[in-house]
Short mmCIF file of C-alpha atoms and ligand atoms in Angstrom, two decimals:
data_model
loop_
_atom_site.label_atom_id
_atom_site.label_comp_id
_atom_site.label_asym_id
_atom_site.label_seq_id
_atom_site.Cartn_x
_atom_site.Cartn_y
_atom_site.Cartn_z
CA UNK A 108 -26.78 -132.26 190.50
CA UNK A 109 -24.87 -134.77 192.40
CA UNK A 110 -24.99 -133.04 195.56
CA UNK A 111 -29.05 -132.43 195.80
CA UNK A 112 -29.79 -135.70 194.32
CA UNK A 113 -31.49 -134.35 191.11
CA UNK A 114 -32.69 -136.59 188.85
CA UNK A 115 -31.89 -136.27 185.55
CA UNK A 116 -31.34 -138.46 182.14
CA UNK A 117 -29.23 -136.39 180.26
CA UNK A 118 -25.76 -136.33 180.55
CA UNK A 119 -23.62 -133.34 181.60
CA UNK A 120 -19.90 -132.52 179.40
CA UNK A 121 -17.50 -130.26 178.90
CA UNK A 122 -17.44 -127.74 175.82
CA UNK A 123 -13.69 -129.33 175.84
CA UNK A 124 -14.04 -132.89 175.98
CA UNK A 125 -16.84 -132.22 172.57
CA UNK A 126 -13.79 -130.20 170.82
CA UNK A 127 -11.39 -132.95 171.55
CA UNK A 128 -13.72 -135.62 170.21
CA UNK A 129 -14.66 -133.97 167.17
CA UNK A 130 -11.00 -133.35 166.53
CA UNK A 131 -10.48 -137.20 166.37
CA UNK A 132 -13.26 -138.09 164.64
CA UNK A 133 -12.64 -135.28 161.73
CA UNK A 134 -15.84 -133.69 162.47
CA UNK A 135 -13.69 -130.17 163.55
CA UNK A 136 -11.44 -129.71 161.22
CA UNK A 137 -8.60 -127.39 162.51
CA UNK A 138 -4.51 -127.20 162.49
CA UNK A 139 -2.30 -125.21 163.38
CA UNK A 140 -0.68 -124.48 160.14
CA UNK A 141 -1.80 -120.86 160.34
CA UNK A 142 0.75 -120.40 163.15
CA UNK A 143 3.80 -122.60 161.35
CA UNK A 144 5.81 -119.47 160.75
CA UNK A 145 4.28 -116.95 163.01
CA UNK A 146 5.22 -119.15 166.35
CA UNK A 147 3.32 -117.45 168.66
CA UNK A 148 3.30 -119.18 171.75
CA UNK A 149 0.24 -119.86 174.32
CA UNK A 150 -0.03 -121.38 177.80
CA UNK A 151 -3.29 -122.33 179.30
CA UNK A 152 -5.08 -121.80 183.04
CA UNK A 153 -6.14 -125.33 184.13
CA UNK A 154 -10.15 -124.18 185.51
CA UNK A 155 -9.92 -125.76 189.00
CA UNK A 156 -13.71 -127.23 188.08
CA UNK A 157 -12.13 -129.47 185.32
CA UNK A 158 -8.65 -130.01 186.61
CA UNK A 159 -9.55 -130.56 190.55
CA UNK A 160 -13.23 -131.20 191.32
CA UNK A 161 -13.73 -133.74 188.72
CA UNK A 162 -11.51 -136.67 190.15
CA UNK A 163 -10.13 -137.25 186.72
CA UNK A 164 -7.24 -135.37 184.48
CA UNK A 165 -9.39 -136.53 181.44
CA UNK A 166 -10.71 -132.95 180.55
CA UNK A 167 -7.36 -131.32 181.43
CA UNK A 168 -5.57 -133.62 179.04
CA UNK A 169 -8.26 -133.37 176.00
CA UNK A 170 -8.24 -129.18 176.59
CA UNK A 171 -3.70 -130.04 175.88
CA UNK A 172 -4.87 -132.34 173.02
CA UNK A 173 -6.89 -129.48 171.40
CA UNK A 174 -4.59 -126.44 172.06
CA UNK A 175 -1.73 -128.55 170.74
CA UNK A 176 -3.82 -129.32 167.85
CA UNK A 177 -4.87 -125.38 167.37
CA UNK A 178 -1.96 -123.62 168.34
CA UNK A 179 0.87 -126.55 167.43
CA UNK A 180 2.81 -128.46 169.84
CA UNK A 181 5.92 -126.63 169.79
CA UNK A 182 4.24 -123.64 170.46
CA UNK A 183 2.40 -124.68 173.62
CA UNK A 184 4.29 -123.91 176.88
CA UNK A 185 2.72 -125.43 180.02
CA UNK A 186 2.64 -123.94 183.47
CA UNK A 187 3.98 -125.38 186.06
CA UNK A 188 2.79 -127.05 188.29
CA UNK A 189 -0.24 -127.70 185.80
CA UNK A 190 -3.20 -129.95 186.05
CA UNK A 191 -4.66 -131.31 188.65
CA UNK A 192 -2.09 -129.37 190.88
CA UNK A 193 -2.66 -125.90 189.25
CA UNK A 194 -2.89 -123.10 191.18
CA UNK A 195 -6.20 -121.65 191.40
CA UNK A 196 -6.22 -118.02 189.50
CA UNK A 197 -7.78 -116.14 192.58
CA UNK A 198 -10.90 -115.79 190.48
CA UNK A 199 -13.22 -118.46 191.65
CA UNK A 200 -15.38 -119.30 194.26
CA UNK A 201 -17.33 -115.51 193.84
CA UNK A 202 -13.65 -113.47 194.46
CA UNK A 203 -14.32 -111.29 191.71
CA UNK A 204 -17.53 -110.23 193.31
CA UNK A 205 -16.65 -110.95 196.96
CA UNK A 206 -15.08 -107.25 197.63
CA UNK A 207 -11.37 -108.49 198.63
CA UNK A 208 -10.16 -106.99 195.18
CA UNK A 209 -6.57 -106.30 197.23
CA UNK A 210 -6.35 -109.63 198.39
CA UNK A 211 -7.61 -111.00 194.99
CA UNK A 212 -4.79 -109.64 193.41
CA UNK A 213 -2.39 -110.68 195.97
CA UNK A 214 -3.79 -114.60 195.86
CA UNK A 215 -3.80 -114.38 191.69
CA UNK A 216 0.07 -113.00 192.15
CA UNK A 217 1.37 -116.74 191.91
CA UNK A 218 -0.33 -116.92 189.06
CA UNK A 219 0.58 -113.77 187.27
CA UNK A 220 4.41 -114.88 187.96
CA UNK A 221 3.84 -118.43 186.32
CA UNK A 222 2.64 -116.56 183.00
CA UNK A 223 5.51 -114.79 182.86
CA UNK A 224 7.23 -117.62 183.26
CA UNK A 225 5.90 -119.38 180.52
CA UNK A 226 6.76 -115.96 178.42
CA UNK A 227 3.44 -117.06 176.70
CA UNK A 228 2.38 -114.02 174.50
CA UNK A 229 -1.43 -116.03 175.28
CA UNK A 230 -3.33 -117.29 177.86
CA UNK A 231 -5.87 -119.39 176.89
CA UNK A 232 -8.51 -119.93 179.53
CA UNK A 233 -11.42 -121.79 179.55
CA UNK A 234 -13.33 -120.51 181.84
CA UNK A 235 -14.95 -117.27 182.15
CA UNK A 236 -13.93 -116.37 185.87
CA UNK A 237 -10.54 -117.19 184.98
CA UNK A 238 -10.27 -114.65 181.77
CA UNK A 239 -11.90 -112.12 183.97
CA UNK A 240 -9.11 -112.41 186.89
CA UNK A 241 -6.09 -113.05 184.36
CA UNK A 242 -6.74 -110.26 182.72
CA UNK A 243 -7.51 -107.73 185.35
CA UNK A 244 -4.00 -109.35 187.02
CA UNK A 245 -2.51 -108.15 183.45
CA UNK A 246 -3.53 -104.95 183.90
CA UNK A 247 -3.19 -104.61 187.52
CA UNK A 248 0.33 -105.66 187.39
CA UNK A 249 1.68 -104.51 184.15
CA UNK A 250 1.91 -107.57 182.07
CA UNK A 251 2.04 -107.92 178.33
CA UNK A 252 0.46 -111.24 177.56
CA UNK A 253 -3.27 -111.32 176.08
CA UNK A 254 -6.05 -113.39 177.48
CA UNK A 255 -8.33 -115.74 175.25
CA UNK A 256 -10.92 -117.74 174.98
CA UNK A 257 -10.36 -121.41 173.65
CA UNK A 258 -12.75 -121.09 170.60
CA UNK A 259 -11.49 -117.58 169.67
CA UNK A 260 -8.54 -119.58 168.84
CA UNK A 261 -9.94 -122.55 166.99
CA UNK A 262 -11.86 -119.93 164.46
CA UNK A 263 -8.82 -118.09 164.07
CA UNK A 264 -6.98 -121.22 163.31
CA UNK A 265 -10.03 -122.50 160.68
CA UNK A 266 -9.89 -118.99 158.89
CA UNK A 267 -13.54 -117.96 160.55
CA UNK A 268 -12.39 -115.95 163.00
CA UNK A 269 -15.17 -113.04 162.16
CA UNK A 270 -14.00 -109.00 162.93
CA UNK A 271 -16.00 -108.28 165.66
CA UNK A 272 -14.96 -111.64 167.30
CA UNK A 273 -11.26 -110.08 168.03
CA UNK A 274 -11.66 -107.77 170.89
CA UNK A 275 -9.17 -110.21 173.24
CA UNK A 276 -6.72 -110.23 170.25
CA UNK A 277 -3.23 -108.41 170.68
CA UNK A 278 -2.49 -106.42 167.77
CA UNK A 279 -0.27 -109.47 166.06
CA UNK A 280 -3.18 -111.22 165.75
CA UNK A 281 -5.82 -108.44 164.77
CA UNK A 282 -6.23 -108.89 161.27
CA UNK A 283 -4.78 -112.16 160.44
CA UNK A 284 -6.77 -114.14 157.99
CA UNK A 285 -8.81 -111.06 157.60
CA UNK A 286 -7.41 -110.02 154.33
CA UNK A 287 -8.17 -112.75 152.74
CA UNK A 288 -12.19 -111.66 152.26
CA UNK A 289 -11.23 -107.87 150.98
CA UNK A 290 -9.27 -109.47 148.15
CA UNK B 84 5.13 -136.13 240.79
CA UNK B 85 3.78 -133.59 238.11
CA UNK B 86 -0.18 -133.25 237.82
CA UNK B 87 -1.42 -133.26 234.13
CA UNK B 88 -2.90 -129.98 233.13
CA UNK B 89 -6.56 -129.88 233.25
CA UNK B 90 -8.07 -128.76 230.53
CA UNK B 91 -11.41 -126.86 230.11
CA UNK B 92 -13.97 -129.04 228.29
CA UNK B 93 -14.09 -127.77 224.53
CA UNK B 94 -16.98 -125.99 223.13
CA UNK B 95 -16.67 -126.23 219.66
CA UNK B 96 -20.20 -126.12 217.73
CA UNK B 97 -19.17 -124.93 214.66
CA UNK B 98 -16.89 -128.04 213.85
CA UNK B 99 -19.80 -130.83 214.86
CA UNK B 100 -21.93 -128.47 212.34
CA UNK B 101 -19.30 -129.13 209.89
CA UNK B 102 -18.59 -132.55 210.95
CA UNK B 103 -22.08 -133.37 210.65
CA UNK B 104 -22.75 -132.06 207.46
CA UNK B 105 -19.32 -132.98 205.92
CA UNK B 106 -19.23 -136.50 207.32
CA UNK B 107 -15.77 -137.51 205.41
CA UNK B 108 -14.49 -134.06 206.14
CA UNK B 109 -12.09 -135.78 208.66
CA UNK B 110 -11.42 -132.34 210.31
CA UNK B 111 -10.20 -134.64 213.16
CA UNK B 112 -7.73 -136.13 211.42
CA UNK B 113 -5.56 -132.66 210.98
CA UNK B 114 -1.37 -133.66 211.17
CA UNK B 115 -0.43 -129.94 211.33
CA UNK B 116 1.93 -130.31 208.62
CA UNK B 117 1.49 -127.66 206.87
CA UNK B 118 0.96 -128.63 203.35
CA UNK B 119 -2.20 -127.03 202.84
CA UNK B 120 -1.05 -123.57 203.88
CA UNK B 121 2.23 -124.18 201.97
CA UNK B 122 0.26 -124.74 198.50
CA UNK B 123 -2.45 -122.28 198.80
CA UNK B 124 -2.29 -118.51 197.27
CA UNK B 125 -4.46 -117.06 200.36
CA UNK B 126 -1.92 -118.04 202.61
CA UNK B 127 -0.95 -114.24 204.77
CA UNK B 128 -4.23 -112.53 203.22
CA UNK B 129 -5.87 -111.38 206.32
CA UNK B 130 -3.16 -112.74 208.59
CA UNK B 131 -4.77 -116.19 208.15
CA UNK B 132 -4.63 -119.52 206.12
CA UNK B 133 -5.48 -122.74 206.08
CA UNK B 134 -4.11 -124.81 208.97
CA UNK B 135 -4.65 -122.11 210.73
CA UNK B 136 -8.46 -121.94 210.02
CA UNK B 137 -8.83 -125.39 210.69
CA UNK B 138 -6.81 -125.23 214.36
CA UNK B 139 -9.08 -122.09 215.04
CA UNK B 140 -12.22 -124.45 214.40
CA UNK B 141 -10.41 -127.66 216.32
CA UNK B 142 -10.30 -124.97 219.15
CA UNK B 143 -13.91 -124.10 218.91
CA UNK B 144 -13.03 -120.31 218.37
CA UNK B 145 -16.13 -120.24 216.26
CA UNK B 146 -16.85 -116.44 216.70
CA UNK B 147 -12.99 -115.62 215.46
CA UNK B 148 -14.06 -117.73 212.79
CA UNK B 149 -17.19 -116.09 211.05
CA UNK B 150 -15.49 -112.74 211.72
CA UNK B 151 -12.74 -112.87 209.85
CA UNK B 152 -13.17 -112.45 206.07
CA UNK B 153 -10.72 -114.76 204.67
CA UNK B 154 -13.87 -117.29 204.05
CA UNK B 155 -14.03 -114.66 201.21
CA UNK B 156 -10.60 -114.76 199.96
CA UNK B 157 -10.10 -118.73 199.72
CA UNK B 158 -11.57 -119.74 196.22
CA UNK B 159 -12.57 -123.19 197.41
CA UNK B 160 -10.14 -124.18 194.91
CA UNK B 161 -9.35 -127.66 196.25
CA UNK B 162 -5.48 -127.45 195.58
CA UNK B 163 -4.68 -127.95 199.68
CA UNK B 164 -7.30 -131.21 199.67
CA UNK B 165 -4.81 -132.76 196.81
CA UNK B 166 -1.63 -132.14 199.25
CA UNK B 167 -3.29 -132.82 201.93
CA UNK B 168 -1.62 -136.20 203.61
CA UNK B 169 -5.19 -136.97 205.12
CA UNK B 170 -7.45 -135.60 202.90
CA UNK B 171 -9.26 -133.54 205.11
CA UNK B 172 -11.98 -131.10 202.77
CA UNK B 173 -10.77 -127.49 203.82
CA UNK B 174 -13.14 -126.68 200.64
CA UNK B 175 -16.16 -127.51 202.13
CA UNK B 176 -15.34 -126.67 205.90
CA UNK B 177 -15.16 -123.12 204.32
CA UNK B 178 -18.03 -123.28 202.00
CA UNK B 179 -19.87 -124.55 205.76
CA UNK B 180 -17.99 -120.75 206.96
CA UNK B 181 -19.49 -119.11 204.66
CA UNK B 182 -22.84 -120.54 205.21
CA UNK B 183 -22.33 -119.47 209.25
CA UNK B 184 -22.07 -115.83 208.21
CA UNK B 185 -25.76 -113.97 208.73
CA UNK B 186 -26.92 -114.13 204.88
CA UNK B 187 -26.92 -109.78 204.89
CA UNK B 188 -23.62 -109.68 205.74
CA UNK B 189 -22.21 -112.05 203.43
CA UNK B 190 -21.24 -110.31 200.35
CA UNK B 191 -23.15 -107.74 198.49
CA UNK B 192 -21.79 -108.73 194.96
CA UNK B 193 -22.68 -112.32 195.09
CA UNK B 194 -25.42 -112.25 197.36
CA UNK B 195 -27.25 -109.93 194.82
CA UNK B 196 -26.12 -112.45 191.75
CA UNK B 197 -27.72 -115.27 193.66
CA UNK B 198 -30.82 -113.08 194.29
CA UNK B 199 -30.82 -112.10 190.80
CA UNK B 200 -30.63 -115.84 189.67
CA UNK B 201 -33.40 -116.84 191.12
CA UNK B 202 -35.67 -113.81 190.82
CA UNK B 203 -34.89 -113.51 186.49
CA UNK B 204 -33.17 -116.94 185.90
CA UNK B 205 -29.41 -116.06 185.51
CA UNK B 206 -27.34 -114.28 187.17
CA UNK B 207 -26.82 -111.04 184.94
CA UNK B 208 -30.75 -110.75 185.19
CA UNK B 209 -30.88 -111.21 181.63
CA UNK B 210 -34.72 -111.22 180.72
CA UNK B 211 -35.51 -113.61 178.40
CA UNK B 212 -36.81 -111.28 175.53
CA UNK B 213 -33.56 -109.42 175.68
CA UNK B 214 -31.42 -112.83 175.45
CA UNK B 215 -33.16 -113.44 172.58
CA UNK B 216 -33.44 -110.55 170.82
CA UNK B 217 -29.58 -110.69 171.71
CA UNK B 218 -28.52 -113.69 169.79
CA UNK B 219 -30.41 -113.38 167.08
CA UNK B 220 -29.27 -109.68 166.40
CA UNK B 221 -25.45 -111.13 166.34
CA UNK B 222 -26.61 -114.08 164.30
CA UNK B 223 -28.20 -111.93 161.82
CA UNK B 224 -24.94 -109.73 161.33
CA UNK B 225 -22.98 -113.11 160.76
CA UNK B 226 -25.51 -114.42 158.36
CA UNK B 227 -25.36 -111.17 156.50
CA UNK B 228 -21.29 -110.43 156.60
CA UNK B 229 -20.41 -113.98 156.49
CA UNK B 230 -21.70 -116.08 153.86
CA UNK B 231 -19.95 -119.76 154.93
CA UNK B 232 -22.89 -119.11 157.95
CA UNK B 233 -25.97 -117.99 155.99
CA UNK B 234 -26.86 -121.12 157.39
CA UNK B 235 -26.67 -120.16 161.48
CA UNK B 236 -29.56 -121.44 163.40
CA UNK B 237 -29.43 -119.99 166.72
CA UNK B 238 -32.04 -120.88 169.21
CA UNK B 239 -33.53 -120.42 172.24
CA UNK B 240 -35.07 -123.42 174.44
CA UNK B 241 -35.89 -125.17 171.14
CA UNK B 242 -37.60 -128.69 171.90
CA UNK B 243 -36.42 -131.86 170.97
CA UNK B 244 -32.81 -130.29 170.48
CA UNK B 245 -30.24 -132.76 171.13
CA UNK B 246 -27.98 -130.82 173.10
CA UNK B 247 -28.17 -127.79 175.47
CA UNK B 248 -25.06 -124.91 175.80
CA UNK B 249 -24.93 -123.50 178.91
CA UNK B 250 -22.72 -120.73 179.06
CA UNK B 251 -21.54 -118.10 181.44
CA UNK B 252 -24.66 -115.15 181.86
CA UNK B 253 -22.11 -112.89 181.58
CA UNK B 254 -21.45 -113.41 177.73
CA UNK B 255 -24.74 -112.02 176.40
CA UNK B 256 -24.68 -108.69 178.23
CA UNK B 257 -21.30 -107.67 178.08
CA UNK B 258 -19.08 -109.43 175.27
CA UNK B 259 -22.21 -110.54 172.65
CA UNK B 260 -19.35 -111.17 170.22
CA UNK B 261 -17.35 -113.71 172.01
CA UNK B 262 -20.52 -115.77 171.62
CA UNK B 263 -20.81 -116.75 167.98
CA UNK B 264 -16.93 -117.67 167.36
CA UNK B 265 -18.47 -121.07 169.62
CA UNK B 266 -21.55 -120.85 167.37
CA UNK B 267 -19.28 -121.52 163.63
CA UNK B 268 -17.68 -124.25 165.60
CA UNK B 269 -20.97 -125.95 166.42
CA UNK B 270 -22.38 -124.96 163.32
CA UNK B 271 -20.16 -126.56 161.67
CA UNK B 272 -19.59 -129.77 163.11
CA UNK B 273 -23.22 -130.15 162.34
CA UNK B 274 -24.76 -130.26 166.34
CA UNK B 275 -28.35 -129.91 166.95
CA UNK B 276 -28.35 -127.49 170.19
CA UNK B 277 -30.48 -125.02 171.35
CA UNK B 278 -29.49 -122.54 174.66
CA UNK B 279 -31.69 -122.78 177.85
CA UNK B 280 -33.84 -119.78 178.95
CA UNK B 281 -34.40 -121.24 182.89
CA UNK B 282 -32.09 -120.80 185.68
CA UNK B 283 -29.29 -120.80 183.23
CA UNK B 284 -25.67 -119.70 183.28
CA UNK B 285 -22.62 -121.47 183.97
CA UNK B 286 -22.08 -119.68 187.06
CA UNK B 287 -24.01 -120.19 190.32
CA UNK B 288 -23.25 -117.52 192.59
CA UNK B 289 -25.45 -119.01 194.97
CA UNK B 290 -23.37 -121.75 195.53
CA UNK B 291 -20.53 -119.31 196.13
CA UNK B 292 -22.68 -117.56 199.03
CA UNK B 293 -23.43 -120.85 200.41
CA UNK B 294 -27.39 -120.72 200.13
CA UNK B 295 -27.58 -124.36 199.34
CA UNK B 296 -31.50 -123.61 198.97
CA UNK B 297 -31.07 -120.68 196.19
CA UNK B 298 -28.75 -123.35 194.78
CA UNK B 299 -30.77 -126.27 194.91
CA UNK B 300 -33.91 -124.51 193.36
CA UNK B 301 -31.72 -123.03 190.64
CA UNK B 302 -30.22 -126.75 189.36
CA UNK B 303 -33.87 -128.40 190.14
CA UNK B 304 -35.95 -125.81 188.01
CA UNK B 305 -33.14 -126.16 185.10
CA UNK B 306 -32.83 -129.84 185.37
CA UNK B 307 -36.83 -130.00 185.12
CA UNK B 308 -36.80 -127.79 182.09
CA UNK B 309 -34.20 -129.88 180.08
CA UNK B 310 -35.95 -132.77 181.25
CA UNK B 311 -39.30 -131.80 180.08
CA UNK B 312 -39.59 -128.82 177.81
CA UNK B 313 -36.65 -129.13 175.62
CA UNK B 314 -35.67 -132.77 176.40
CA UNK B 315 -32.32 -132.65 175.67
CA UNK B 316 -29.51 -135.54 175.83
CA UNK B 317 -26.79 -133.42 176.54
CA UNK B 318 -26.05 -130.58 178.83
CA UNK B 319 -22.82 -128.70 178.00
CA UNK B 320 -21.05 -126.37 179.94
CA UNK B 321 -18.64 -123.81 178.30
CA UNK B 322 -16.44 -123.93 181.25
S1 SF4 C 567 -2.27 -130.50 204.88
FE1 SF4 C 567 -3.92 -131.55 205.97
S2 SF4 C 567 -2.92 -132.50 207.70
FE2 SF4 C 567 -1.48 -130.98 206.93
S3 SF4 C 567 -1.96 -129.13 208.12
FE3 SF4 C 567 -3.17 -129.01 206.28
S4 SF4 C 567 -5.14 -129.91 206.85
FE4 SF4 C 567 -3.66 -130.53 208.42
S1 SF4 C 568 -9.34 -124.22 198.80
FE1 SF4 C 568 -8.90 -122.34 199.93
S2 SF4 C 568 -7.53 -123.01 201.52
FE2 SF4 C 568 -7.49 -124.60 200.00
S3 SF4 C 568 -5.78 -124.09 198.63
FE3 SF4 C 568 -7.63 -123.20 197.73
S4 SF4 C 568 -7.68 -121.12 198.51
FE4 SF4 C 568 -6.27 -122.26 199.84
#
């Protein structure tokens, strides 16, 4: 919009900036207690359209604020380096229809190593180009960790996380908070 | 007493194309250092990377240039603009690359998602009847299965809805069910939204093949219809 000069009135956000603010203002009302005991631990892919084209860590910080929230604190582990100096998955810009798929790989590499790193048993990512590359890196290079989307996370920390909505799930996550509706 | 070298004049049209179109590219400005290639995970892929790129261009080895694929492989992530001691916009010297390659031979994968955006209004080619028919098929399920959501509204270019999701094209076709975890959430935090049915998706793969005029029709035709059919306050992307 900027760059053509479009008019417009309305105002454009972020899916995560909405979760962070309904978090504070008690309109989303989600813990982490689910995860107290269970301790599994996530990381997250900083999208390079919130963390580096916006000229801002505002969105990169509120997507922390609501993992943290979702997931609890001490089960977060960041990447690093994170933010605004993330490296880019190897997904964006059209890569994972561009044809390169060799050199894809190769550029997401860095990436693959810095989950590991983490030894996150998660990856949330926020962005669909991102889940499409981390995952296919998973595959392609024989890693264990699962790839998510943020608000598979937030229903499955509210209880609401439906059985169809699971497919990205690893099996220590499958049924939980399923049982509850067959008893 | 030693004669300076002379020097053939420089032809170098592809850099004053991207100097005039990137004014504050600073492409000039270039210290060598290195920090851009250092930081970037396409550095080596097709014997190339970033500095390198840029000297090629500073050289005016334009036809090098456009041949060599790596315009592909970069992301346009940004990361080497951030190191970069003077700020000099790799990003859109490649995106200006990419726009130098003959439109056919740019590739097939995104051209064809660009075509398909503008010919059916996303990229997936989604027709509208089908995205509908879509949602409301997993919405039903929920509402039946689920009974905290009997209430689930789900709608489609509803006017006068307050705010507009616009999510990745992908979503509807191949993972329907990732969709509605998003839809509780909103659901319950009691938002009025609707999803748009023009040039929609979250993903412009015309940007990514560097037709800026497939991507300026694309935002224009789905600014106009938030603007006037649904009138919306809020556009918000899912990623
Ligand atoms: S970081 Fe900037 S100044 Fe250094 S080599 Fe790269 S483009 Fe040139
Ligand atoms: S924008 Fe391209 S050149 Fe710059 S760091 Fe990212 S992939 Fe490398």
């Amino acid at each position: 919009m900027r760059k053509f000069n479009i008019p417009h009135t309305f105002e454009l956000k972020s899916i995560i900036e909405l979760f962070a603010l309904w978090i504070k203002q008690g309109t989303l009302k989600v813990n982490s207690d689910w995860n107290k005991d269970l301790k599994i631990k996530f990381t997250v892919q900083d999208p390079c359209n919130i963390a580096r084209k916006i000229e801002s860590d505002h969105i990169v910080n509120d997507l922390r604020f609501v993992i943290k929230t979702v997931v609890g604190e001490e089960n977060f582990i960041d990447m690093v380096p994170n933010r605004s100096n993330n490296f880019c998955c190897g997904g964006g810009g059209g890569a994972l229809q561009a044809g390169h798929t060799e050199q894809r790989r190769a550029y997401g590499k860095i990436k693959f190593d810095q989950i590991i790193e983490t030894g996150a048993d998660y990856v949330i990512t926020p962005c669909h180009n991102c889940h499409a590359q981390i995952e296919d890196m998973c595959h392609h290079y024989g890693g264990s960790y699962h790839t998510v989307h943020l608000w598979t996370i937030i229903c499955l920390a509210m209880g609401i996380l439906g059985e169809n909505e699971r497919t990205y799930l690893g099996p220590d996550l499958a049924d939980h908070g399923l049982e509850k509706e067959d008893a | 007493m030693t004669d300076s070298i002379a020097l053939d004049e420089l032809t170098c049209e592809l850099k004053n194309q991207v100097a005039s179109r990137v004014p504050d590219a600073n492409l000039d400005l270039c210290l060598t250092c290195g920090a851009c290639t250092g930081g970037c995970p396409a550095s080596g892929q097709y014997d190339m990377d970033p500095r390198k790129f840029l000297r090629m261009l500073l050289l005016g080895m334009d036809e090098e240039i456009v041949k060599n694929p790596w315009a592909w492989v970069c992301t346009m992530c940004g990361r080497c603009v951030t190191a970069c001691p003077m700020k000099i916009n790799i990003p859109k010297f490649i995106f200006n690359v990419r726009a130098a390659w003959p439109r056919e031979k740019r590739p097939k994968g995104i051209r064809g998602s660009c075509d398909q955006h503008i010919r059916s209004g996303n990229a997936m080619g989604v027709p509208k009847e089908d995205f509908v028919f879509t949602i409301e098929d997993v919405a039903e399920e929920i509402k039946e299965e689920q009974p905290d959501f009997k209430g689930l509204n789900i709608t489609a270019d509803r006017p006068g809805a307050h705010m507009v999701l616009n999510q990745n094209s992908r979503e509807p076709v191949t993972e329907p069910d990732e969709m509605s975890p998003l839809w509780k959430v909103l659901h319950l935090t009691g938002v009025d939204w609707t999803y748009p049915t023009v040039m929609w998706g979250g993903e412009n793969y015309c940007m990514f093949l560097a037709d800026d005029e497939g991507w300026r029709y694309i935002m224009e035709e789905f600014a106009h219809h938030i603007e006037h059919n649904i009138k919306a306050k809020v556009v918000v992307n899912t990623e």
